[in-house]
Each structure stands twice: as structure tokens, then as C-alpha cells.
Amino acid sequence: PWGCAEQVSSRLIPLSLVYRSLPADSPSLRDISQTLSTQRLRLVQMAGPDAVFGWWGPMTNNSAWMTAYAYYADWHAAKALGLTLPPEHWRGALNAYSKYAKDEPLYLRALAIWFMAEMQLPVRNLSEGLLQEAGRLPANEKAVRQSQSDRQNSLWLGTA
């Protein structure tokens, strides 16, 4: 029954997938529906100002990734429950990304963009910016040497 935004979100996604896969006459449908609704409400109550999430609630820093993850979980749950929410509801993830992504590691920003893309939010410019930033990162010499070695020692990689 306890948990942070990450744990509640991590419950909502599989519950949503299971709920959508059950036949309409399944005896578990009602219980899962109630759990989904309850967990959605719990997630909403954890949101900080401007509907932004931190790892452990309002006592921690706002996180673009955690916010995108929470919205993604809510999106799954809303779809499963047949709820139609206005498009501006989902833009909260984009707003949080624009404010807090600079404080996130590159891989978490990539995940946040992927979540938002799955929710069909406009992320093209975000993706392009992330790719440009990734292109400016210094290459890991050991990884480059290993990749060259793999190409020399592999029938398939040697043709790449």
C-alpha cells in the first residue's frame, strides 16, 4: 500500500496491460478496475505544484523523467479504464521536461522522450536536441577499440 511515484507508476502499467487483456466476463475485472482507479488517485495526490513529480514526493527535486513516467503510467491506466482526458492534461509531461530536463542524465531524458512519444505528444524537437547533445559527447576509446575488434573478428559485424 505504500510507495513513491515510481512504485505506484510501476504498478499502474502492468495492471493496465492485464486489465485490457482480460475478457469482459472475467471475475477479476472489477477488482483490477477498482485498483487502477485507486492507484491513479494515489498518483494524482503525489503530484507537486504544476503536476510535477519527484522521486519521493514534494521533499525531493522535481524530475522530468519521473514526471514523464508518472504521466505515462496514468496514460496507460486512463486508456484501460476508457477515460478520455483533454490533450492539455498530457502536456504537463512536456512542461516538466522543458523545466527540469537539464538536471537529468542523458539516458533518463531519452526515456522521458520515449514515454512522451508513446503518448503521442510532439517530441520531434526534443529528440533532435537530445541526439545533438549525445553527438557532442566524447567517444569512449575502449568501446571504439572493442567495436573495431568485433568487426575484424566477426563475419556479420565485418560487413557493417
JSON list of C-alpha atoms in Angstrom, two decimals:
[
{"chain": "A", "resi": 1, "resn": "PRO", "atom": "CA", "xyz": [0.00, 0.00, 0.00]},
{"chain": "A", "resi": 2, "resn": "TRP", "atom": "CA", "xyz": [2.97, 2.34, 0.40]},
{"chain": "A", "resi": 3, "resn": "GLY", "atom": "CA", "xyz": [5.12, 3.76, -2.29]},
{"chain": "A", "resi": 4, "resn": "CYS", "atom": "CA", "xyz": [6.54, 6.68, -4.12]},
{"chain": "A", "resi": 5, "resn": "ALA", "atom": "CA", "xyz": [5.53, 7.90, -7.57]},
{"chain": "A", "resi": 6, "resn": "GLU", "atom": "CA", "xyz": [7.88, 5.38, -9.19]},
{"chain": "A", "resi": 7, "resn": "GLN", "atom": "CA", "xyz": [6.35, 2.44, -7.33]},
{"chain": "A", "resi": 8, "resn": "VAL", "atom": "CA", "xyz": [2.76, 3.49, -7.97]},
{"chain": "A", "resi": 9, "resn": "SER", "atom": "CA", "xyz": [3.54, 4.11, -11.65]},
{"chain": "A", "resi": 10, "resn": "SER", "atom": "CA", "xyz": [5.27, 0.75, -11.85]},
{"chain": "A", "resi": 11, "resn": "ARG", "atom": "CA", "xyz": [2.08, -0.87, -10.54]},
{"chain": "A", "resi": 12, "resn": "LEU", "atom": "CA", "xyz": [-0.25, 1.01, -12.88]},
{"chain": "A", "resi": 13, "resn": "ILE", "atom": "CA", "xyz": [1.40, -0.04, -16.13]},
{"chain": "A", "resi": 14, "resn": "PRO", "atom": "CA", "xyz": [1.22, -3.84, -15.71]},
{"chain": "A", "resi": 15, "resn": "LEU", "atom": "CA", "xyz": [-2.24, -3.61, -14.11]},
{"chain": "A", "resi": 16, "resn": "SER", "atom": "CA", "xyz": [-3.42, -1.62, -17.13]},
{"chain": "A", "resi": 17, "resn": "LEU", "atom": "CA", "xyz": [-2.00, -4.17, -19.55]},
{"chain": "A", "resi": 18, "resn": "VAL", "atom": "CA", "xyz": [-3.59, -7.06, -17.68]},
{"chain": "A", "resi": 19, "resn": "TYR", "atom": "CA", "xyz": [-6.92, -5.26, -17.40]},
{"chain": "A", "resi": 20, "resn": "ARG", "atom": "CA", "xyz": [-7.04, -4.62, -21.15]},
{"chain": "A", "resi": 21, "resn": "SER", "atom": "CA", "xyz": [-6.23, -8.25, -21.92]},
{"chain": "A", "resi": 22, "resn": "LEU", "atom": "CA", "xyz": [-8.98, -9.79, -19.77]},
{"chain": "A", "resi": 23, "resn": "PRO", "atom": "CA", "xyz": [-12.29, -10.88, -21.29]},
{"chain": "A", "resi": 24, "resn": "ALA", "atom": "CA", "xyz": [-15.33, -8.77, -20.38]},
{"chain": "A", "resi": 25, "resn": "ASP", "atom": "CA", "xyz": [-16.78, -11.58, -18.25]},
{"chain": "A", "resi": 26, "resn": "SER", "atom": "CA", "xyz": [-13.64, -12.11, -16.16]},
{"chain": "A", "resi": 27, "resn": "PRO", "atom": "CA", "xyz": [-14.33, -12.16, -12.41]},
{"chain": "A", "resi": 28, "resn": "SER", "atom": "CA", "xyz": [-11.08, -10.24, -11.81]},
{"chain": "A", "resi": 29, "resn": "LEU", "atom": "CA", "xyz": [-12.10, -7.31, -13.99]},
{"chain": "A", "resi": 30, "resn": "ARG", "atom": "CA", "xyz": [-13.94, -5.40, -11.28]},
{"chain": "A", "resi": 31, "resn": "ASP", "atom": "CA", "xyz": [-11.15, -5.77, -8.71]},
{"chain": "A", "resi": 32, "resn": "ILE", "atom": "CA", "xyz": [-8.49, -4.66, -11.15]},
{"chain": "A", "resi": 33, "resn": "SER", "atom": "CA", "xyz": [-10.63, -1.74, -12.29]},
{"chain": "A", "resi": 34, "resn": "GLN", "atom": "CA", "xyz": [-11.01, -0.61, -8.68]},
{"chain": "A", "resi": 35, "resn": "THR", "atom": "CA", "xyz": [-7.28, -1.00, -8.05]},
{"chain": "A", "resi": 36, "resn": "LEU", "atom": "CA", "xyz": [-6.47, 1.00, -11.19]},
{"chain": "A", "resi": 37, "resn": "SER", "atom": "CA", "xyz": [-8.79, 3.80, -10.14]},
{"chain": "A", "resi": 38, "resn": "THR", "atom": "CA", "xyz": [-7.40, 3.85, -6.61]},
{"chain": "A", "resi": 39, "resn": "GLN", "atom": "CA", "xyz": [-3.78, 3.86, -7.76]},
{"chain": "A", "resi": 40, "resn": "ARG", "atom": "CA", "xyz": [-4.49, 6.63, -10.30]},
{"chain": "A", "resi": 41, "resn": "LEU", "atom": "CA", "xyz": [-5.94, 8.74, -7.50]},
{"chain": "A", "resi": 42, "resn": "ARG", "atom": "CA", "xyz": [-2.93, 7.97, -5.31]},
{"chain": "A", "resi": 43, "resn": "LEU", "atom": "CA", "xyz": [-0.61, 9.08, -8.11]},
{"chain": "A", "resi": 44, "resn": "VAL", "atom": "CA", "xyz": [-2.53, 12.32, -8.63]},
{"chain": "A", "resi": 45, "resn": "GLN", "atom": "CA", "xyz": [-2.25, 13.07, -4.91]},
{"chain": "A", "resi": 46, "resn": "MET", "atom": "CA", "xyz": [1.53, 12.70, -5.11]},
{"chain": "A", "resi": 47, "resn": "ALA", "atom": "CA", "xyz": [1.91, 15.37, -7.77]},
{"chain": "A", "resi": 48, "resn": "GLY", "atom": "CA", "xyz": [3.60, 18.53, -6.66]},
{"chain": "A", "resi": 49, "resn": "PRO", "atom": "CA", "xyz": [2.93, 22.06, -7.87]},
{"chain": "A", "resi": 50, "resn": "ASP", "atom": "CA", "xyz": [2.26, 22.22, -11.63]},
{"chain": "A", "resi": 51, "resn": "ALA", "atom": "CA", "xyz": [1.62, 18.44, -11.54]},
{"chain": "A", "resi": 52, "resn": "VAL", "atom": "CA", "xyz": [5.35, 17.65, -11.43]},
{"chain": "A", "resi": 53, "resn": "PHE", "atom": "CA", "xyz": [6.74, 14.59, -9.66]},
{"chain": "A", "resi": 54, "resn": "GLY", "atom": "CA", "xyz": [9.90, 13.97, -7.69]},
{"chain": "A", "resi": 55, "resn": "TRP", "atom": "CA", "xyz": [11.36, 10.64, -6.69]},
{"chain": "A", "resi": 56, "resn": "TRP", "atom": "CA", "xyz": [9.98, 10.79, -3.17]},
{"chain": "A", "resi": 57, "resn": "GLY", "atom": "CA", "xyz": [7.30, 13.46, -3.43]},
{"chain": "A", "resi": 58, "resn": "PRO", "atom": "CA", "xyz": [7.50, 17.13, -2.52]},
{"chain": "A", "resi": 59, "resn": "MET", "atom": "CA", "xyz": [10.53, 16.64, -0.28]},
{"chain": "A", "resi": 60, "resn": "THR", "atom": "CA", "xyz": [12.76, 15.96, -3.32]},
{"chain": "A", "resi": 61, "resn": "ASN", "atom": "CA", "xyz": [13.73, 17.73, -6.51]},
{"chain": "A", "resi": 62, "resn": "ASN", "atom": "CA", "xyz": [11.33, 17.82, -9.40]},
{"chain": "A", "resi": 63, "resn": "SER", "atom": "CA", "xyz": [12.22, 15.32, -12.09]},
{"chain": "A", "resi": 64, "resn": "ALA", "atom": "CA", "xyz": [11.47, 15.44, -15.81]},
{"chain": "A", "resi": 65, "resn": "TRP", "atom": "CA", "xyz": [11.90, 11.68, -16.03]},
{"chain": "A", "resi": 66, "resn": "MET", "atom": "CA", "xyz": [9.74, 10.82, -13.03]},
{"chain": "A", "resi": 67, "resn": "THR", "atom": "CA", "xyz": [7.05, 13.20, -14.27]},
{"chain": "A", "resi": 68, "resn": "ALA", "atom": "CA", "xyz": [7.09, 11.63, -17.74]},
{"chain": "A", "resi": 69, "resn": "TYR", "atom": "CA", "xyz": [6.95, 8.16, -16.16]},
{"chain": "A", "resi": 70, "resn": "ALA", "atom": "CA", "xyz": [4.01, 9.09, -13.93]},
{"chain": "A", "resi": 71, "resn": "TYR", "atom": "CA", "xyz": [2.13, 10.59, -16.87]},
{"chain": "A", "resi": 72, "resn": "TYR", "atom": "CA", "xyz": [2.92, 7.52, -18.97]},
{"chain": "A", "resi": 73, "resn": "ALA", "atom": "CA", "xyz": [1.52, 5.25, -16.24]},
{"chain": "A", "resi": 74, "resn": "ASP", "atom": "CA", "xyz": [-1.56, 7.45, -15.93]},
{"chain": "A", "resi": 75, "resn": "TRP", "atom": "CA", "xyz": [-1.99, 7.37, -19.72]},
{"chain": "A", "resi": 76, "resn": "HIS", "atom": "CA", "xyz": [-1.96, 3.57, -19.65]},
{"chain": "A", "resi": 77, "resn": "ALA", "atom": "CA", "xyz": [-4.44, 3.46, -16.79]},
{"chain": "A", "resi": 78, "resn": "ALA", "atom": "CA", "xyz": [-6.76, 6.02, -18.39]},
{"chain": "A", "resi": 79, "resn": "LYS", "atom": "CA", "xyz": [-6.75, 4.04, -21.65]},
{"chain": "A", "resi": 80, "resn": "ALA", "atom": "CA", "xyz": [-7.52, 0.82, -19.81]},
{"chain": "A", "resi": 81, "resn": "LEU", "atom": "CA", "xyz": [-10.39, 2.42, -17.89]},
{"chain": "A", "resi": 82, "resn": "GLY", "atom": "CA", "xyz": [-11.77, 4.07, -21.03]},
{"chain": "A", "resi": 83, "resn": "LEU", "atom": "CA", "xyz": [-11.20, 7.59, -19.72]},
{"chain": "A", "resi": 84, "resn": "THR", "atom": "CA", "xyz": [-10.78, 10.45, -22.18]},
{"chain": "A", "resi": 85, "resn": "LEU", "atom": "CA", "xyz": [-8.72, 13.26, -20.75]},
{"chain": "A", "resi": 86, "resn": "PRO", "atom": "CA", "xyz": [-8.17, 16.57, -22.53]},
{"chain": "A", "resi": 87, "resn": "PRO", "atom": "CA", "xyz": [-4.91, 16.90, -24.54]},
{"chain": "A", "resi": 88, "resn": "GLU", "atom": "CA", "xyz": [-3.69, 19.70, -22.26]},
{"chain": "A", "resi": 89, "resn": "HIS", "atom": "CA", "xyz": [-3.62, 17.20, -19.37]},
{"chain": "A", "resi": 90, "resn": "TRP", "atom": "CA", "xyz": [-0.80, 15.26, -21.03]},
{"chain": "A", "resi": 91, "resn": "ARG", "atom": "CA", "xyz": [1.15, 18.43, -21.83]},
{"chain": "A", "resi": 92, "resn": "GLY", "atom": "CA", "xyz": [2.17, 18.51, -18.17]},
{"chain": "A", "resi": 93, "resn": "ALA", "atom": "CA", "xyz": [4.88, 15.99, -19.05]},
{"chain": "A", "resi": 94, "resn": "LEU", "atom": "CA", "xyz": [6.20, 18.28, -21.79]},
{"chain": "A", "resi": 95, "resn": "ASN", "atom": "CA", "xyz": [6.12, 21.30, -19.48]},
{"chain": "A", "resi": 96, "resn": "ALA", "atom": "CA", "xyz": [8.07, 19.43, -16.81]},
{"chain": "A", "resi": 97, "resn": "TYR", "atom": "CA", "xyz": [10.59, 18.27, -19.41]},
{"chain": "A", "resi": 98, "resn": "SER", "atom": "CA", "xyz": [11.19, 21.84, -20.58]},
{"chain": "A", "resi": 99, "resn": "LYS", "atom": "CA", "xyz": [11.79, 23.00, -16.99]},
{"chain": "A", "resi": 100, "resn": "TYR", "atom": "CA", "xyz": [13.72, 20.11, -15.44]},
{"chain": "A", "resi": 101, "resn": "ALA", "atom": "CA", "xyz": [15.37, 18.00, -18.15]},
{"chain": "A", "resi": 102, "resn": "LYS", "atom": "CA", "xyz": [18.62, 19.95, -17.90]},
{"chain": "A", "resi": 103, "resn": "ASP", "atom": "CA", "xyz": [19.12, 18.41, -14.45]},
{"chain": "A", "resi": 104, "resn": "GLU", "atom": "CA", "xyz": [18.64, 14.82, -15.69]},
{"chain": "A", "resi": 105, "resn": "PRO", "atom": "CA", "xyz": [21.25, 12.45, -17.14]},
{"chain": "A", "resi": 106, "resn": "LEU", "atom": "CA", "xyz": [21.02, 11.87, -20.89]},
{"chain": "A", "resi": 107, "resn": "TYR", "atom": "CA", "xyz": [19.63, 8.33, -20.61]},
{"chain": "A", "resi": 108, "resn": "LEU", "atom": "CA", "xyz": [16.75, 9.44, -18.36]},
{"chain": "A", "resi": 109, "resn": "ARG", "atom": "CA", "xyz": [15.91, 12.24, -20.77]},
{"chain": "A", "resi": 110, "resn": "ALA", "atom": "CA", "xyz": [15.86, 9.68, -23.60]},
{"chain": "A", "resi": 111, "resn": "LEU", "atom": "CA", "xyz": [13.43, 7.52, -21.61]},
{"chain": "A", "resi": 112, "resn": "ALA", "atom": "CA", "xyz": [11.25, 10.54, -20.82]},
{"chain": "A", "resi": 113, "resn": "ILE", "atom": "CA", "xyz": [11.08, 11.39, -24.52]},
{"chain": "A", "resi": 114, "resn": "TRP", "atom": "CA", "xyz": [10.22, 7.79, -25.36]},
{"chain": "A", "resi": 115, "resn": "PHE", "atom": "CA", "xyz": [7.36, 7.81, -22.81]},
{"chain": "A", "resi": 116, "resn": "MET", "atom": "CA", "xyz": [6.02, 11.05, -24.27]},
{"chain": "A", "resi": 117, "resn": "ALA", "atom": "CA", "xyz": [6.34, 9.73, -27.82]},
{"chain": "A", "resi": 118, "resn": "GLU", "atom": "CA", "xyz": [4.33, 6.65, -26.83]},
{"chain": "A", "resi": 119, "resn": "MET", "atom": "CA", "xyz": [1.66, 9.04, -25.53]},
{"chain": "A", "resi": 120, "resn": "GLN", "atom": "CA", "xyz": [1.73, 10.68, -28.97]},
{"chain": "A", "resi": 121, "resn": "LEU", "atom": "CA", "xyz": [2.99, 14.00, -27.68]},
{"chain": "A", "resi": 122, "resn": "PRO", "atom": "CA", "xyz": [5.05, 16.20, -30.02]},
{"chain": "A", "resi": 123, "resn": "VAL", "atom": "CA", "xyz": [8.65, 15.27, -29.21]},
{"chain": "A", "resi": 124, "resn": "ARG", "atom": "CA", "xyz": [10.48, 15.69, -32.51]},
{"chain": "A", "resi": 125, "resn": "ASN", "atom": "CA", "xyz": [12.39, 18.81, -31.45]},
{"chain": "A", "resi": 126, "resn": "LEU", "atom": "CA", "xyz": [13.19, 17.25, -28.07]},
{"chain": "A", "resi": 127, "resn": "SER", "atom": "CA", "xyz": [14.52, 14.13, -29.80]},
{"chain": "A", "resi": 128, "resn": "GLU", "atom": "CA", "xyz": [16.64, 16.14, -32.20]},
{"chain": "A", "resi": 129, "resn": "GLY", "atom": "CA", "xyz": [18.09, 18.21, -29.35]},
{"chain": "A", "resi": 130, "resn": "LEU", "atom": "CA", "xyz": [18.90, 15.07, -27.39]},
{"chain": "A", "resi": 131, "resn": "LEU", "atom": "CA", "xyz": [20.62, 13.50, -30.41]},
{"chain": "A", "resi": 132, "resn": "GLN", "atom": "CA", "xyz": [22.68, 16.63, -30.97]},
{"chain": "A", "resi": 133, "resn": "GLU", "atom": "CA", "xyz": [23.76, 16.64, -27.34]},
{"chain": "A", "resi": 134, "resn": "ALA", "atom": "CA", "xyz": [24.62, 12.93, -27.49]},
{"chain": "A", "resi": 135, "resn": "GLY", "atom": "CA", "xyz": [26.71, 13.59, -30.62]},
{"chain": "A", "resi": 136, "resn": "ARG", "atom": "CA", "xyz": [28.82, 16.10, -28.68]},
{"chain": "A", "resi": 137, "resn": "LEU", "atom": "CA", "xyz": [29.74, 13.55, -26.01]},
{"chain": "A", "resi": 138, "resn": "PRO", "atom": "CA", "xyz": [33.32, 12.29, -26.12]},
{"chain": "A", "resi": 139, "resn": "ALA", "atom": "CA", "xyz": [33.68, 8.79, -27.51]},
{"chain": "A", "resi": 140, "resn": "ASN", "atom": "CA", "xyz": [34.73, 6.08, -25.11]},
{"chain": "A", "resi": 141, "resn": "GLU", "atom": "CA", "xyz": [38.06, 4.92, -26.56]},
{"chain": "A", "resi": 142, "resn": "LYS", "atom": "CA", "xyz": [37.79, 1.42, -25.11]},
{"chain": "A", "resi": 143, "resn": "ALA", "atom": "CA", "xyz": [34.32, 0.96, -26.64]},
{"chain": "A", "resi": 144, "resn": "VAL", "atom": "CA", "xyz": [35.58, 2.22, -30.01]},
{"chain": "A", "resi": 145, "resn": "ARG", "atom": "CA", "xyz": [38.54, -0.18, -29.96]},
{"chain": "A", "resi": 146, "resn": "GLN", "atom": "CA", "xyz": [36.27, -3.09, -28.94]},
{"chain": "A", "resi": 147, "resn": "SER", "atom": "CA", "xyz": [33.85, -2.26, -31.73]},
{"chain": "A", "resi": 148, "resn": "GLN", "atom": "CA", "xyz": [36.69, -2.23, -34.28]},
{"chain": "A", "resi": 149, "resn": "SER", "atom": "CA", "xyz": [37.97, -5.55, -32.90]},
{"chain": "A", "resi": 150, "resn": "ASP", "atom": "CA", "xyz": [34.47, -7.06, -33.11]},
{"chain": "A", "resi": 151, "resn": "ARG", "atom": "CA", "xyz": [34.24, -6.04, -36.76]},
{"chain": "A", "resi": 152, "resn": "GLN", "atom": "CA", "xyz": [37.57, -7.71, -37.55]},
{"chain": "A", "resi": 153, "resn": "ASN", "atom": "CA", "xyz": [36.64, -10.92, -35.72]},
{"chain": "A", "resi": 154, "resn": "SER", "atom": "CA", "xyz": [33.02, -11.25, -36.79]},
{"chain": "A", "resi": 155, "resn": "LEU", "atom": "CA", "xyz": [31.64, -12.40, -40.09]},
{"chain": "A", "resi": 156, "resn": "TRP", "atom": "CA", "xyz": [28.48, -10.29, -39.62]},
{"chain": "A", "resi": 157, "resn": "LEU", "atom": "CA", "xyz": [30.00, -7.21, -37.99]},
{"chain": "A", "resi": 158, "resn": "GLY", "atom": "CA", "xyz": [32.83, -7.16, -40.50]},
{"chain": "A", "resi": 159, "resn": "THR", "atom": "CA", "xyz": [30.38, -6.26, -43.24]},
{"chain": "A", "resi": 160, "resn": "ALA", "atom": "CA", "xyz": [28.81, -3.40, -41.23]}
]
